[in-house]
């Protein structure tokens, strides 16, 4: 018997802990009752990943949206985490807070970070530079956490 393992049994991994979250999505989300997606695209200088006006429907049989939305999303898998994706998203726009002021005054502006992971004890850091870039936008910062697991050790 070597290292407590019988000679006919191979070592195997029981569990893994730590490391970067598996997948991250970062979205610039702008919401408002009178939001005009084309006008927001004109201000920001780019098209959204998805958008709608108040009263539009996702599908014909779905309820109408209660407010308009303009959403631009970037995605990445480990080892690319939230800080890198926040930087990637916000580098598309001027860093001057005055650029963001008209949007902040008229709409609810939020940066949403979606964290998807299958392992336990996974984590991420947000760099000071990413925090400073977020602060210059004047937006809210929100997190959506999605934890998945196998049948045996799934997170409840």
Short mmCIF file of C-alpha atoms in Angstrom, two decimals, residues 44-145:
data_model
loop_
_atom_site.label_atom_id
_atom_site.label_comp_id
_atom_site.label_asym_id
_atom_site.label_seq_id
_atom_site.Cartn_x
_atom_site.Cartn_y
_atom_site.Cartn_z
CA UNK A 44 -23.44 56.10 -26.37
CA UNK A 45 -22.31 55.67 -29.97
CA UNK A 46 -23.07 51.96 -30.19
CA UNK A 47 -25.91 49.50 -30.54
CA UNK A 48 -27.12 47.46 -27.54
CA UNK A 49 -27.01 43.70 -27.17
CA UNK A 50 -30.77 43.93 -26.60
CA UNK A 51 -33.30 46.68 -25.99
CA UNK A 52 -37.01 47.42 -25.79
CA UNK A 53 -39.43 50.26 -25.15
CA UNK A 54 -42.01 50.36 -22.37
CA UNK A 55 -45.04 48.39 -23.58
CA UNK A 56 -43.09 46.22 -26.04
CA UNK A 57 -43.40 42.47 -25.60
CA UNK A 58 -40.71 39.80 -25.57
CA UNK A 59 -43.12 37.52 -27.43
CA UNK A 60 -46.64 38.13 -28.62
CA UNK A 61 -48.09 36.13 -25.72
CA UNK A 62 -45.85 37.64 -22.99
CA UNK A 63 -46.83 40.61 -20.82
CA UNK A 64 -45.66 44.07 -21.90
CA UNK A 65 -42.42 45.42 -20.43
CA UNK A 66 -43.09 47.81 -17.55
CA UNK A 67 -40.24 50.12 -18.61
CA UNK A 68 -37.84 50.59 -21.49
CA UNK A 69 -34.34 49.10 -21.41
CA UNK A 70 -31.06 49.43 -23.31
CA UNK A 71 -28.54 46.69 -22.41
CA UNK A 72 -24.99 46.09 -23.67
CA UNK A 73 -23.33 42.87 -22.48
CA UNK A 74 -19.82 41.43 -22.64
CA UNK A 75 -19.07 37.84 -21.62
CA UNK A 76 -16.01 35.87 -20.62
CA UNK A 77 -14.90 32.58 -19.14
CA UNK A 78 -12.14 31.94 -16.59
CA UNK A 79 -9.44 33.14 -16.35
CA UNK A 80 -11.14 36.35 -17.51
CA UNK A 81 -13.16 37.68 -14.60
CA UNK A 82 -15.35 40.63 -13.66
CA UNK A 83 -12.61 43.29 -13.51
CA UNK A 84 -11.39 42.54 -17.02
CA UNK A 85 -14.92 42.55 -18.38
CA UNK A 86 -15.85 45.79 -16.59
CA UNK A 87 -12.76 47.35 -18.19
CA UNK A 88 -13.66 45.89 -21.61
CA UNK A 89 -17.21 47.24 -21.37
CA UNK A 90 -16.40 50.72 -20.07
CA UNK A 91 -13.37 51.36 -22.33
CA UNK A 92 -15.88 51.72 -25.17
CA UNK A 93 -17.04 55.01 -23.67
CA UNK A 94 -15.44 58.30 -22.58
CA UNK A 95 -14.25 58.22 -18.97
CA UNK A 96 -15.34 61.81 -18.29
CA UNK A 97 -18.19 61.84 -15.72
CA UNK A 98 -19.81 64.67 -17.74
CA UNK A 99 -20.43 62.15 -20.54
CA UNK A 100 -22.60 60.06 -18.19
CA UNK A 101 -24.43 62.92 -16.46
CA UNK A 102 -27.30 63.33 -18.98
CA UNK A 103 -27.99 59.58 -18.85
CA UNK A 104 -27.88 59.50 -15.03
CA UNK A 105 -30.27 62.47 -14.84
CA UNK A 106 -32.82 60.95 -17.21
CA UNK A 107 -32.57 57.18 -16.62
CA UNK A 108 -31.56 54.55 -14.11
CA UNK A 109 -28.06 53.45 -15.13
CA UNK A 110 -26.64 50.23 -13.75
CA UNK A 111 -23.64 48.00 -14.36
CA UNK A 112 -24.73 44.41 -13.69
CA UNK A 113 -22.22 41.63 -13.05
CA UNK A 114 -23.54 38.11 -13.58
CA UNK A 115 -21.41 35.42 -11.94
CA UNK A 116 -21.86 31.80 -13.04
CA UNK A 117 -19.96 28.99 -11.35
CA UNK A 118 -20.26 25.25 -10.81
CA UNK A 119 -17.57 24.92 -8.14
CA UNK A 120 -17.72 25.87 -4.52
CA UNK A 121 -15.45 28.43 -2.92
CA UNK A 122 -14.87 30.27 -6.19
CA UNK A 123 -14.26 33.97 -6.13
CA UNK A 124 -13.21 37.13 -7.92
CA UNK A 125 -11.64 40.48 -7.23
CA UNK A 126 -12.51 43.85 -8.65
CA UNK A 127 -9.45 46.04 -9.14
CA UNK A 128 -9.20 49.61 -7.91
CA UNK A 129 -9.02 50.73 -11.55
CA UNK A 130 -12.33 49.00 -12.34
CA UNK A 131 -13.93 50.53 -9.24
CA UNK A 132 -12.70 53.98 -10.29
CA UNK A 133 -14.04 53.48 -13.84
CA UNK A 134 -17.41 52.46 -12.42
CA UNK A 135 -17.46 55.46 -10.10
CA UNK A 136 -16.90 57.82 -13.03
CA UNK A 137 -20.09 56.54 -14.68
CA UNK A 138 -22.19 57.38 -11.61
CA UNK A 139 -24.06 54.10 -12.12
CA UNK A 140 -25.32 51.53 -9.68
CA UNK A 141 -23.36 48.29 -9.40
CA UNK A 142 -25.31 45.07 -9.03
CA UNK A 143 -24.44 41.40 -8.84
CA UNK A 144 -26.45 38.40 -10.02
CA UNK A 145 -25.05 35.13 -8.65
#
